[in-house]
Amino acid sequence: MNELGLSEAPSLEVFEDIGYSYEPELHKTEERLSLSDVVLRKQLRKAIERLNPDLPEHVVEQVYNRVRDQTSPEIIENNEDFYELLTEGVSVEYKRDGEKIGDRAQIIDFDDHRNNTFTVTNQYPVQIGDKTRRIPDIVAFINGLPLIVIEAKDPTNQN
């Protein structure tokens, strides 16, 4: 039996059991423009619109870009920044009826999980830089954000 049969398949079944939608060919869909895109762009954009129905379209675009793009060359700083965006929301300002509005746009609904989209896939290729390519065995997304990455191993292989 190959690695998929011994380790990926049972793991994927667990994700499906808890409500994730399994998409086996997700890397071949319109969700990504290139292999360097790790975020599922349509899912993320729809989640921002769904969770923040009062935001104007141009602000939805700003939130999307802010979540997708890292601002620092330092990985720890990026992780801290992303954690804040994830848990506290994205700070936004816009005008409505001539009045300046400040708010936080949510990207995950922590109060009602049914407002989120849960997707899992396997063998999800990612291009890092010009030459490095990785293919994680399992990637789980919430609202298009890859939040869980699993490298499954064959339990019968002693190496």
GROMACS .gro file of N, CA and C in nm:
model
  477
    1MET      N    1   0.085  -0.119   0.000
    1MET     CA    2   0.000   0.000   0.000
    1MET      C    3   0.089   0.124   0.000
    2ASN      N    4   0.051   0.227  -0.074
    2ASN     CA    5   0.134   0.348  -0.079
    2ASN      C    6   0.102   0.441   0.038
    3GLU      N    7   0.176   0.551   0.046
    3GLU     CA    8   0.162   0.646   0.156
    3GLU      C    9   0.021   0.703   0.165
    4LEU      N   10  -0.043   0.726   0.052
    4LEU     CA   11  -0.180   0.778   0.053
    4LEU      C   12  -0.272   0.680   0.124
    5GLY      N   13  -0.262   0.553   0.092
    5GLY     CA   14  -0.350   0.453   0.151
    5GLY      C   15  -0.327   0.434   0.300
    6LEU      N   16  -0.204   0.439   0.345
    6LEU     CA   17  -0.174   0.411   0.485
    6LEU      C   18  -0.183   0.531   0.577
    7SER      N   19  -0.161   0.649   0.526
    7SER     CA   20  -0.158   0.763   0.617
    7SER      C   21  -0.241   0.882   0.570
    8GLU      N   22  -0.236   0.918   0.444
    8GLU     CA   23  -0.314   1.033   0.398
    8GLU      C   24  -0.463   1.005   0.400
    9ALA      N   25  -0.505   0.892   0.349
    9ALA     CA   26  -0.648   0.863   0.339
    9ALA      C   27  -0.717   0.866   0.475
   10PRO      N   28  -0.666   0.798   0.578
   10PRO     CA   29  -0.733   0.807   0.708
   10PRO      C   30  -0.735   0.949   0.765
   11SER      N   31  -0.629   1.022   0.743
   11SER     CA   32  -0.624   1.161   0.790
   11SER      C   33  -0.728   1.246   0.719
   12LEU      N   34  -0.740   1.228   0.589
   12LEU     CA   35  -0.840   1.302   0.513
   12LEU      C   36  -0.981   1.265   0.557
   13GLU      N   37  -1.002   1.138   0.590
   13GLU     CA   38  -1.133   1.096   0.641
   13GLU      C   39  -1.167   1.166   0.772
   14VAL      N   40  -1.069   1.183   0.858
   14VAL     CA   41  -1.092   1.253   0.985
   14VAL      C   42  -1.135   1.397   0.957
   15PHE      N   43  -1.066   1.462   0.865
   15PHE     CA   44  -1.104   1.600   0.829
   15PHE      C   45  -1.247   1.603   0.776
   16GLU      N   46  -1.282   1.508   0.689
   16GLU     CA   47  -1.419   1.504   0.636
   16GLU      C   48  -1.520   1.480   0.748
   17ASP      N   49  -1.485   1.394   0.843
   17ASP     CA   50  -1.575   1.364   0.955
   17ASP      C   51  -1.606   1.488   1.040
   18ILE      N   52  -1.513   1.582   1.046
   18ILE     CA   53  -1.537   1.702   1.127
   18ILE      C   54  -1.586   1.821   1.044
   19GLY      N   55  -1.620   1.794   0.917
   19GLY     CA   56  -1.686   1.896   0.838
   19GLY      C   57  -1.606   1.962   0.728
   20TYR      N   58  -1.485   1.915   0.703
   20TYR     CA   59  -1.407   1.970   0.593
   20TYR      C   60  -1.453   1.909   0.462
   21SER      N   61  -1.450   1.987   0.356
   21SER     CA   62  -1.479   1.940   0.222
   21SER      C   63  -1.347   1.898   0.157
   22TYR      N   64  -1.339   1.774   0.112
   22TYR     CA   65  -1.217   1.724   0.049
   22TYR      C   66  -1.217   1.760  -0.099
   23GLU      N   67  -1.111   1.828  -0.142
   23GLU     CA   68  -1.093   1.869  -0.282
   23GLU      C   69  -0.961   1.810  -0.331
   24PRO      N   70  -0.963   1.694  -0.398
   24PRO     CA   71  -0.838   1.626  -0.434
   24PRO      C   72  -0.752   1.698  -0.538
   25GLU      N   73  -0.809   1.776  -0.624
   25GLU     CA   74  -0.731   1.843  -0.729
   25GLU      C   75  -0.733   1.995  -0.710
   26LEU      N   76  -0.731   2.039  -0.589
   26LEU     CA   77  -0.746   2.181  -0.558
   26LEU      C   78  -0.637   2.266  -0.623
   27HIS      N   79  -0.518   2.214  -0.635
   27HIS     CA   80  -0.408   2.291  -0.694
   27HIS      C   81  -0.428   2.316  -0.843
   28LYS      N   82  -0.524   2.249  -0.906
   28LYS     CA   83  -0.548   2.266  -1.049
   28LYS      C   84  -0.669   2.355  -1.077
   29THR      N   85  -0.723   2.420  -0.975
   29THR     CA   86  -0.843   2.502  -0.992
   29THR      C   87  -0.808   2.649  -1.010
   30GLU      N   88  -0.909   2.730  -1.030
   30GLU     CA   89  -0.891   2.875  -1.044
   30GLU      C   90  -0.862   2.944  -0.911
   31GLU      N   91  -0.858   2.869  -0.803
   31GLU     CA   92  -0.831   2.928  -0.672
   31GLU      C   93  -0.690   2.986  -0.664
   32ARG      N   94  -0.601   2.936  -0.747
   32ARG     CA   95  -0.462   2.982  -0.744
   32ARG      C   96  -0.421   3.031  -0.883
   33LEU      N   97  -0.350   3.143  -0.884
   33LEU     CA   98  -0.299   3.194  -1.012
   33LEU      C   99  -0.166   3.129  -1.047
   34SER      N  100  -0.091   3.088  -0.942
   34SER     CA  101   0.037   3.022  -0.963
   34SER      C  102   0.066   2.933  -0.843
   35LEU      N  103   0.169   2.852  -0.854
   35LEU     CA  104   0.206   2.764  -0.743
   35LEU      C  105   0.262   2.841  -0.624
   36SER      N  106   0.301   2.966  -0.644
   36SER     CA  107   0.349   3.046  -0.531
   36SER      C  108   0.234   3.105  -0.450
   37ASP      N  109   0.111   3.099  -0.503
   37ASP     CA  110  -0.008   3.139  -0.427
   37ASP      C  111  -0.046   3.024  -0.335
   38VAL      N  112  -0.044   3.047  -0.205
   38VAL     CA  113  -0.084   2.942  -0.112
   38VAL      C  114  -0.227   2.961  -0.064
   39VAL      N  115  -0.278   3.083  -0.073
   39VAL     CA  116  -0.413   3.116  -0.029
   39VAL      C  117  -0.512   3.083  -0.140
   40LEU      N  118  -0.627   3.030  -0.103
   40LEU     CA  119  -0.734   3.007  -0.200
   40LEU      C  120  -0.809   3.137  -0.216
   41ARG      N  121  -0.780   3.207  -0.324
   41ARG     CA  122  -0.822   3.346  -0.338
   41ARG      C  123  -0.974   3.365  -0.340
   42LYS      N  124  -1.047   3.280  -0.409
   42LYS     CA  125  -1.192   3.296  -0.416
   42LYS      C  126  -1.257   3.269  -0.280
   43GLN      N  127  -1.210   3.164  -0.213
   43GLN     CA  128  -1.265   3.134  -0.081
   43GLN      C  129  -1.239   3.247   0.017
   44LEU      N  130  -1.118   3.302   0.015
   44LEU     CA  131  -1.085   3.410   0.108
   44LEU      C  132  -1.170   3.533   0.079
   45ARG      N  133  -1.180   3.571  -0.046
   45ARG     CA  134  -1.259   3.690  -0.083
   45ARG      C  135  -1.406   3.672  -0.044
   46LYS      N  136  -1.463   3.556  -0.072
   46LYS     CA  137  -1.602   3.530  -0.035
   46LYS      C  138  -1.621   3.534   0.116
   47ALA      N  139  -1.524   3.483   0.190
   47ALA     CA  140  -1.534   3.485   0.337
   47ALA      C  141  -1.531   3.628   0.390
   48ILE      N  142  -1.444   3.711   0.334
   48ILE     CA  143  -1.438   3.852   0.378
   48ILE      C  144  -1.571   3.919   0.351
   49GLU      N  145  -1.627   3.896   0.233
   49GLU     CA  146  -1.758   3.956   0.199
   49GLU      C  147  -1.868   3.903   0.290
   50ARG      N  148  -1.869   3.773   0.314
   50ARG     CA  149  -1.973   3.710   0.396
   50ARG      C  150  -1.967   3.756   0.542
   51LEU      N  151  -1.847   3.764   0.596
   51LEU     CA  152  -1.830   3.798   0.737
   51LEU      C  153  -1.838   3.948   0.764
   52ASN      N  154  -1.826   4.029   0.659
   52ASN     CA  155  -1.827   4.175   0.672
   52ASN      C  156  -1.918   4.234   0.565
   53PRO      N  157  -2.047   4.207   0.572
   53PRO     CA  158  -2.138   4.245   0.463
   53PRO      C  159  -2.151   4.395   0.439
   54ASP      N  160  -2.112   4.477   0.534
   54ASP     CA  161  -2.125   4.623   0.517
   54ASP      C  162  -2.003   4.688   0.451
   55LEU      N  163  -1.897   4.610   0.429
   55LEU     CA  164  -1.777   4.669   0.370
   55LEU      C  165  -1.796   4.699   0.222
   56PRO      N  166  -1.754   4.817   0.178
   56PRO     CA  167  -1.754   4.846   0.034
   56PRO      C  168  -1.655   4.754  -0.038
   57GLU      N  169  -1.679   4.732  -0.166
   57GLU     CA  170  -1.596   4.641  -0.245
   57GLU      C  171  -1.447   4.678  -0.240
   58HIS      N  172  -1.415   4.808  -0.248
   58HIS     CA  173  -1.274   4.846  -0.248
   58HIS      C  174  -1.207   4.815  -0.113
   59VAL      N  175  -1.284   4.815  -0.006
   59VAL     CA  176  -1.229   4.781   0.126
   59VAL      C  177  -1.211   4.629   0.137
   60VAL      N  178  -1.304   4.553   0.079
   60VAL     CA  179  -1.288   4.407   0.074
   60VAL      C  180  -1.157   4.373   0.005
   61GLU      N  181  -1.128   4.442  -0.105
   61GLU     CA  182  -1.003   4.421  -0.180
   61GLU      C  183  -0.881   4.455  -0.093
   62GLN      N  184  -0.889   4.564  -0.017
   62GLN     CA  185  -0.779   4.602   0.073
   62GLN      C  186  -0.756   4.496   0.180
   63VAL      N  187  -0.864   4.446   0.238
   63VAL     CA  188  -0.854   4.342   0.341
   63VAL      C  189  -0.792   4.216   0.281
   64TYR      N  190  -0.840   4.177   0.166
   64TYR     CA  191  -0.787   4.059   0.096
   64TYR      C  192  -0.636   4.073   0.074
   65ASN      N  193  -0.594   4.187   0.021
   65ASN     CA  194  -0.451   4.208  -0.005
   65ASN      C  195  -0.370   4.211   0.124
   66ARG      N  196  -0.425   4.271   0.228
   66ARG     CA  197  -0.354   4.280   0.356
   66ARG      C  198  -0.333   4.141   0.416
   67VAL      N  199  -0.433   4.056   0.407
   67VAL     CA  200  -0.422   3.920   0.462
   67VAL      C  201  -0.326   3.836   0.378
   68ARG      N  202  -0.335   3.850   0.248
   68ARG     CA  203  -0.255   3.767   0.156
   68ARG      C  204  -0.107   3.805   0.153
   69ASP      N  205  -0.077   3.933   0.163
   69ASP     CA  206   0.061   3.979   0.145
   69ASP      C  207   0.133   3.996   0.278
   70GLN      N  208   0.249   3.937   0.286
   70GLN     CA  209   0.333   3.955   0.404
   70GLN      C  210   0.411   4.085   0.390
   71THR      N  211   0.431   4.155   0.503
   71THR     CA  212   0.492   4.287   0.495
   71THR      C  213   0.636   4.291   0.542
   72SER      N  214   0.684   4.184   0.604
   72SER     CA  215   0.819   4.186   0.660
   72SER      C  216   0.901   4.072   0.601
   73PRO      N  217   1.033   4.092   0.589
   73PRO     CA  218   1.118   3.981   0.546
   73PRO      C  219   1.146   3.883   0.661
   74GLU      N  220   1.102   3.916   0.783
   74GLU     CA  221   1.125   3.832   0.901
   74GLU      C  222   1.005   3.740   0.925
   75ILE      N  223   1.028   3.609   0.929
   75ILE     CA  224   0.919   3.514   0.943
   75ILE      C  225   0.847   3.527   1.077
   76ILE      N  226   0.918   3.552   1.185
   76ILE     CA  227   0.854   3.564   1.316
   76ILE      C  228   0.762   3.686   1.319
   77GLU      N  229   0.809   3.796   1.264
   77GLU     CA  230   0.727   3.917   1.258
   77GLU      C  231   0.602   3.893   1.172
   78ASN      N  232   0.619   3.826   1.059
   78ASN     CA  233   0.505   3.793   0.973
   78ASN      C  234   0.405   3.704   1.046
   79ASN      N  235   0.455   3.605   1.120
   79ASN     CA  236   0.365   3.515   1.193
   79ASN      C  237   0.288   3.589   1.301
   80GLU      N  238   0.354   3.679   1.372
   80GLU     CA  239   0.286   3.758   1.475
   80GLU      C  240   0.181   3.849   1.412
   81ASP      N  241   0.215   3.911   1.301
   81ASP     CA  242   0.122   3.997   1.230
   81ASP      C  243   0.001   3.918   1.181
   82PHE      N  244   0.027   3.804   1.121
   82PHE     CA  245  -0.083   3.721   1.070
   82PHE      C  246  -0.172   3.672   1.183
   83TYR      N  247  -0.113   3.635   1.296
   83TYR     CA  248  -0.192   3.591   1.411
   83TYR      C  249  -0.287   3.702   1.456
   84GLU      N  250  -0.238   3.824   1.459
   84GLU     CA  251  -0.324   3.936   1.498
   84GLU      C  252  -0.437   3.957   1.396
   85LEU      N  253  -0.406   3.950   1.267
   85LEU     CA  254  -0.510   3.963   1.165
   85LEU      C  255  -0.615   3.852   1.180
   86LEU      N  256  -0.569   3.733   1.207
   86LEU     CA  257  -0.656   3.618   1.221
   86LEU      C  258  -0.748   3.630   1.342
   87THR      N  259  -0.693   3.669   1.455
   87THR     CA  260  -0.770   3.670   1.580
   87THR      C  261  -0.842   3.801   1.605
   88GLU      N  262  -0.783   3.913   1.567
   88GLU     CA  263  -0.842   4.045   1.596
   88GLU      C  264  -0.912   4.107   1.476
   89GLY      N  265  -0.881   4.059   1.357
   89GLY     CA  266  -0.937   4.117   1.236
   89GLY      C  267  -0.843   4.219   1.176
   90VAL      N  268  -0.879   4.267   1.059
   90VAL     CA  269  -0.798   4.362   0.983
   90VAL      C  270  -0.856   4.502   1.006
   91SER      N  271  -0.772   4.592   1.052
   91SER     CA  272  -0.816   4.730   1.076
   91SER      C  273  -0.848   4.797   0.942
   92VAL      N  274  -0.968   4.857   0.936
   92VAL     CA  275  -1.011   4.923   0.813
   92VAL      C  276  -1.071   5.060   0.846
   93GLU      N  277  -1.058   5.150   0.750
   93GLU     CA  278  -1.123   5.280   0.756
   93GLU      C  279  -1.181   5.311   0.619
   94TYR      N  280  -1.304   5.363   0.618
   94TYR     CA  281  -1.367   5.400   0.492
   94TYR      C  282  -1.476   5.501   0.522
   95LYS      N  283  -1.526   5.563   0.418
   95LYS     CA  284  -1.632   5.661   0.433
   95LYS      C  285  -1.765   5.602   0.386
   96ARG      N  286  -1.869   5.630   0.464
   96ARG     CA  287  -2.004   5.592   0.426
   96ARG      C  288  -2.094   5.712   0.456
   97ASP      N  289  -2.161   5.759   0.355
   97ASP     CA  290  -2.249   5.876   0.368
   97ASP      C  291  -2.173   5.996   0.426
   98GLY      N  292  -2.048   6.011   0.383
   98GLY     CA  293  -1.967   6.124   0.427
   98GLY      C  294  -1.906   6.108   0.565
   99GLU      N  295  -1.936   6.000   0.633
   99GLU     CA  296  -1.885   5.977   0.768
   99GLU      C  297  -1.770   5.876   0.764
  100LYS      N  298  -1.662   5.907   0.835
  100LYS     CA  299  -1.547   5.817   0.842
  100LYS      C  300  -1.577   5.705   0.941
  101ILE      N  301  -1.559   5.582   0.894
  101ILE     CA  302  -1.588   5.464   0.976
  101ILE      C  303  -1.459   5.385   0.996
  102GLY      N  304  -1.431   5.351   1.119
  102GLY     CA  305  -1.318   5.265   1.153
  102GLY      C  306  -1.372   5.135   1.211
  103ASP      N  307  -1.315   5.024   1.170
  103ASP     CA  308  -1.368   4.895   1.212
  103ASP      C  309  -1.258   4.790   1.198
  104ARG      N  310  -1.292   4.667   1.231
  104ARG     CA  311  -1.204   4.553   1.209
  104ARG      C  312  -1.279   4.451   1.126
  105ALA      N  313  -1.224   4.418   1.011
  105ALA     CA  314  -1.285   4.319   0.922
  105ALA      C  315  -1.240   4.180   0.966
  106GLN      N  316  -1.335   4.094   0.990
  106GLN     CA  317  -1.304   3.958   1.033
  106GLN      C  318  -1.275   3.870   0.913
  107ILE      N  319  -1.183   3.775   0.932
  107ILE     CA  320  -1.153   3.680   0.824
  107ILE      C  321  -1.191   3.538   0.864
  108ILE      N  322  -1.218   3.517   0.993
  108ILE     CA  323  -1.270   3.390   1.045
  108ILE      C  324  -1.375   3.422   1.149
  109ASP      N  325  -1.485   3.350   1.146
  109ASP     CA  326  -1.588   3.366   1.248
  109ASP      C  327  -1.561   3.266   1.359
  110PHE      N  328  -1.509   3.316   1.471
  110PHE     CA  329  -1.477   3.230   1.585
  110PHE      C  330  -1.601   3.202   1.670
  111ASP      N  331  -1.706   3.279   1.651
  111ASP     CA  332  -1.827   3.261   1.731
  111ASP      C  333  -1.920   3.155   1.673
  112ASP      N  334  -1.926   3.144   1.542
  112ASP     CA  335  -2.014   3.048   1.477
  112ASP      C  336  -1.939   2.983   1.361
  113HIS      N  337  -1.886   2.865   1.385
  113HIS     CA  338  -1.804   2.798   1.284
  113HIS      C  339  -1.878   2.773   1.153
  114ARG      N  340  -2.012   2.771   1.156
  114ARG     CA  341  -2.089   2.746   1.035
  114ARG      C  342  -2.075   2.859   0.932
  115ASN      N  343  -2.024   2.974   0.975
  115ASN     CA  344  -2.002   3.086   0.882
  115ASN      C  345  -1.868   3.077   0.810
  116ASN      N  346  -1.792   2.972   0.835
  116ASN     CA  347  -1.662   2.954   0.773
  116ASN      C  348  -1.667   2.842   0.670
  117THR      N  349  -1.569   2.843   0.579
  117THR     CA  350  -1.555   2.739   0.478
  117THR      C  351  -1.433   2.655   0.515
  118PHE      N  352  -1.453   2.523   0.525
  118PHE     CA  353  -1.346   2.431   0.564
  118PHE      C  354  -1.315   2.340   0.446
  119THR      N  355  -1.190   2.343   0.401
  119THR     CA  356  -1.149   2.265   0.284
  119THR      C  357  -1.018   2.194   0.317
  120VAL      N  358  -1.004   2.073   0.268
  120VAL     CA  359  -0.879   1.998   0.285
  120VAL      C  360  -0.841   1.936   0.152
  121THR      N  361  -0.712   1.929   0.128
  121THR     CA  362  -0.661   1.867   0.005
  121THR      C  363  -0.534   1.791   0.037
  122ASN      N  364  -0.487   1.717  -0.059
  122ASN     CA  365  -0.359   1.648  -0.042
  122ASN      C  366  -0.272   1.671  -0.165
  123GLN      N  367  -0.142   1.651  -0.144
  123GLN     CA  368  -0.043   1.670  -0.251
  123GLN      C  369  -0.059   1.808  -0.314
  124TYR      N  370  -0.041   1.911  -0.231
  124TYR     CA  371  -0.064   2.051  -0.269
  124TYR      C  372   0.070   2.119  -0.298
  125PRO      N  373   0.111   2.129  -0.425
  125PRO     CA  374   0.242   2.185  -0.457
  125PRO      C  375   0.250   2.335  -0.430
  126VAL      N  376   0.363   2.377  -0.376
  126VAL     CA  377   0.388   2.517  -0.345
  126VAL      C  378   0.528   2.553  -0.394
  127GLN      N  379   0.536   2.663  -0.467
  127GLN     CA  380   0.665   2.714  -0.516
  127GLN      C  381   0.715   2.820  -0.418
  128ILE      N  382   0.837   2.801  -0.367
  128ILE     CA  383   0.897   2.897  -0.275
  128ILE      C  384   1.019   2.955  -0.344
  129GLY      N  385   1.011   3.081  -0.379
  129GLY     CA  386   1.121   3.142  -0.453
  129GLY      C  387   1.127   3.088  -0.595
  130ASP      N  388   1.247   3.096  -0.652
  130ASP     CA  389   1.262   3.055  -0.792
  130ASP      C  390   1.280   2.905  -0.811
  131LYS      N  391   1.340   2.837  -0.713
  131LYS     CA  392   1.377   2.698  -0.737
  131LYS      C  393   1.317   2.598  -0.640
  132THR      N  394   1.280   2.638  -0.522
  132THR     CA  395   1.234   2.545  -0.421
  132THR      C  396   1.087   2.514  -0.438
  133ARG      N  397   1.056   2.386  -0.449
  133ARG     CA  398   0.917   2.342  -0.462
  133ARG      C  399   0.890   2.238  -0.354
  134ARG      N  400   0.781   2.256  -0.283
  134ARG     CA  401   0.740   2.164  -0.178
  134ARG      C  402   0.601   2.111  -0.212
  135ILE      N  403   0.574   1.988  -0.170
  135ILE     CA  404   0.442   1.929  -0.190
  135ILE      C  405   0.398   1.868  -0.057
  136PRO      N  406   0.336   1.950   0.029
  136PRO     CA  407   0.287   1.894   0.155
  136PRO      C  408   0.182   1.787   0.128
  137ASP      N  409   0.180   1.684   0.212
  137ASP     CA  410   0.086   1.574   0.193
  137ASP      C  411  -0.058   1.619   0.214
  138ILE      N  412  -0.084   1.695   0.320
  138ILE     CA  413  -0.220   1.739   0.350
  138ILE      C  414  -0.215   1.886   0.390
  139VAL      N  415  -0.306   1.964   0.333
  139VAL     CA  416  -0.320   2.105   0.372
  139VAL      C  417  -0.468   2.129   0.398
  140ALA      N  418  -0.498   2.186   0.516
  140ALA     CA  419  -0.635   2.218   0.553
  140ALA      C  420  -0.651   2.370   0.556
  141PHE      N  421  -0.759   2.417   0.498
  141PHE     CA  422  -0.785   2.560   0.483
  141PHE      C  423  -0.911   2.598   0.561
  142ILE      N  424  -0.908   2.714   0.619
  142ILE     CA  425  -1.029   2.776   0.674
  142ILE      C  426  -1.043   2.908   0.601
  143ASN      N  427  -1.156   2.924   0.534
  143ASN     CA  428  -1.182   3.043   0.453
  143ASN      C  429  -1.070   3.073   0.354
  144GLY      N  430  -1.013   2.968   0.299
  144GLY     CA  431  -0.910   2.983   0.198
  144GLY      C  432  -0.770   3.004   0.253
  145LEU      N  433  -0.755   3.007   0.384
  145LEU     CA  434  -0.624   3.026   0.446
  145LEU      C  435  -0.565   2.891   0.486
  146PRO      N  436  -0.444   2.860   0.440
  146PRO     CA  437  -0.383   2.731   0.474
  146PRO      C  438  -0.332   2.733   0.619
  147LEU      N  439  -0.412   2.681   0.710
  147LEU     CA  440  -0.377   2.690   0.852
  147LEU      C  441  -0.321   2.561   0.910
  148ILE      N  442  -0.337   2.451   0.839
  148ILE     CA  443  -0.285   2.323   0.887
  148ILE      C  444  -0.209   2.257   0.773
  149VAL      N  445  -0.084   2.221   0.798
  149VAL     CA  446  -0.002   2.152   0.699
  149VAL      C  447   0.051   2.025   0.766
  150ILE      N  448   0.026   1.912   0.702
  150ILE     CA  449   0.065   1.783   0.760
  150ILE      C  450   0.152   1.707   0.661
  151GLU      N  451   0.261   1.654   0.711
  151GLU     CA  452   0.346   1.564   0.632
  151GLU      C  453   0.320   1.424   0.686
  152ALA      N  454   0.247   1.344   0.610
  152ALA     CA  455   0.210   1.210   0.653
  152ALA      C  456   0.322   1.112   0.621
  153LYS      N  457   0.339   1.017   0.710
  153LYS     CA  458   0.443   0.915   0.690
  153LYS      C  459   0.381   0.777   0.690
  154ASP      N  460   0.441   0.688   0.615
  154ASP     CA  461   0.399   0.550   0.609
  154ASP      C  462   0.429   0.483   0.743
  155PRO      N  463   0.327   0.438   0.818
  155PRO     CA  464   0.354   0.382   0.951
  155PRO      C  465   0.427   0.248   0.947
  156THR      N  466   0.436   0.184   0.830
  156THR     CA  467   0.508   0.058   0.821
  156THR      C  468   0.655   0.076   0.785
  157ASN      N  469   0.694   0.197   0.750
  157ASN     CA  470   0.833   0.225   0.712
  157ASN      C  471   0.912   0.260   0.838
  158GLN      N  472   1.012   0.184   0.870
  158GLN     CA  473   1.092   0.204   0.992
  158GLN      C  474   1.206   0.304   0.973
  159ASN      N  475   1.222   0.361   0.857
  159ASN     CA  476   1.332   0.458   0.833
  159ASN      C  477   1.299   0.595   0.882
   0.00000   0.00000   0.00000
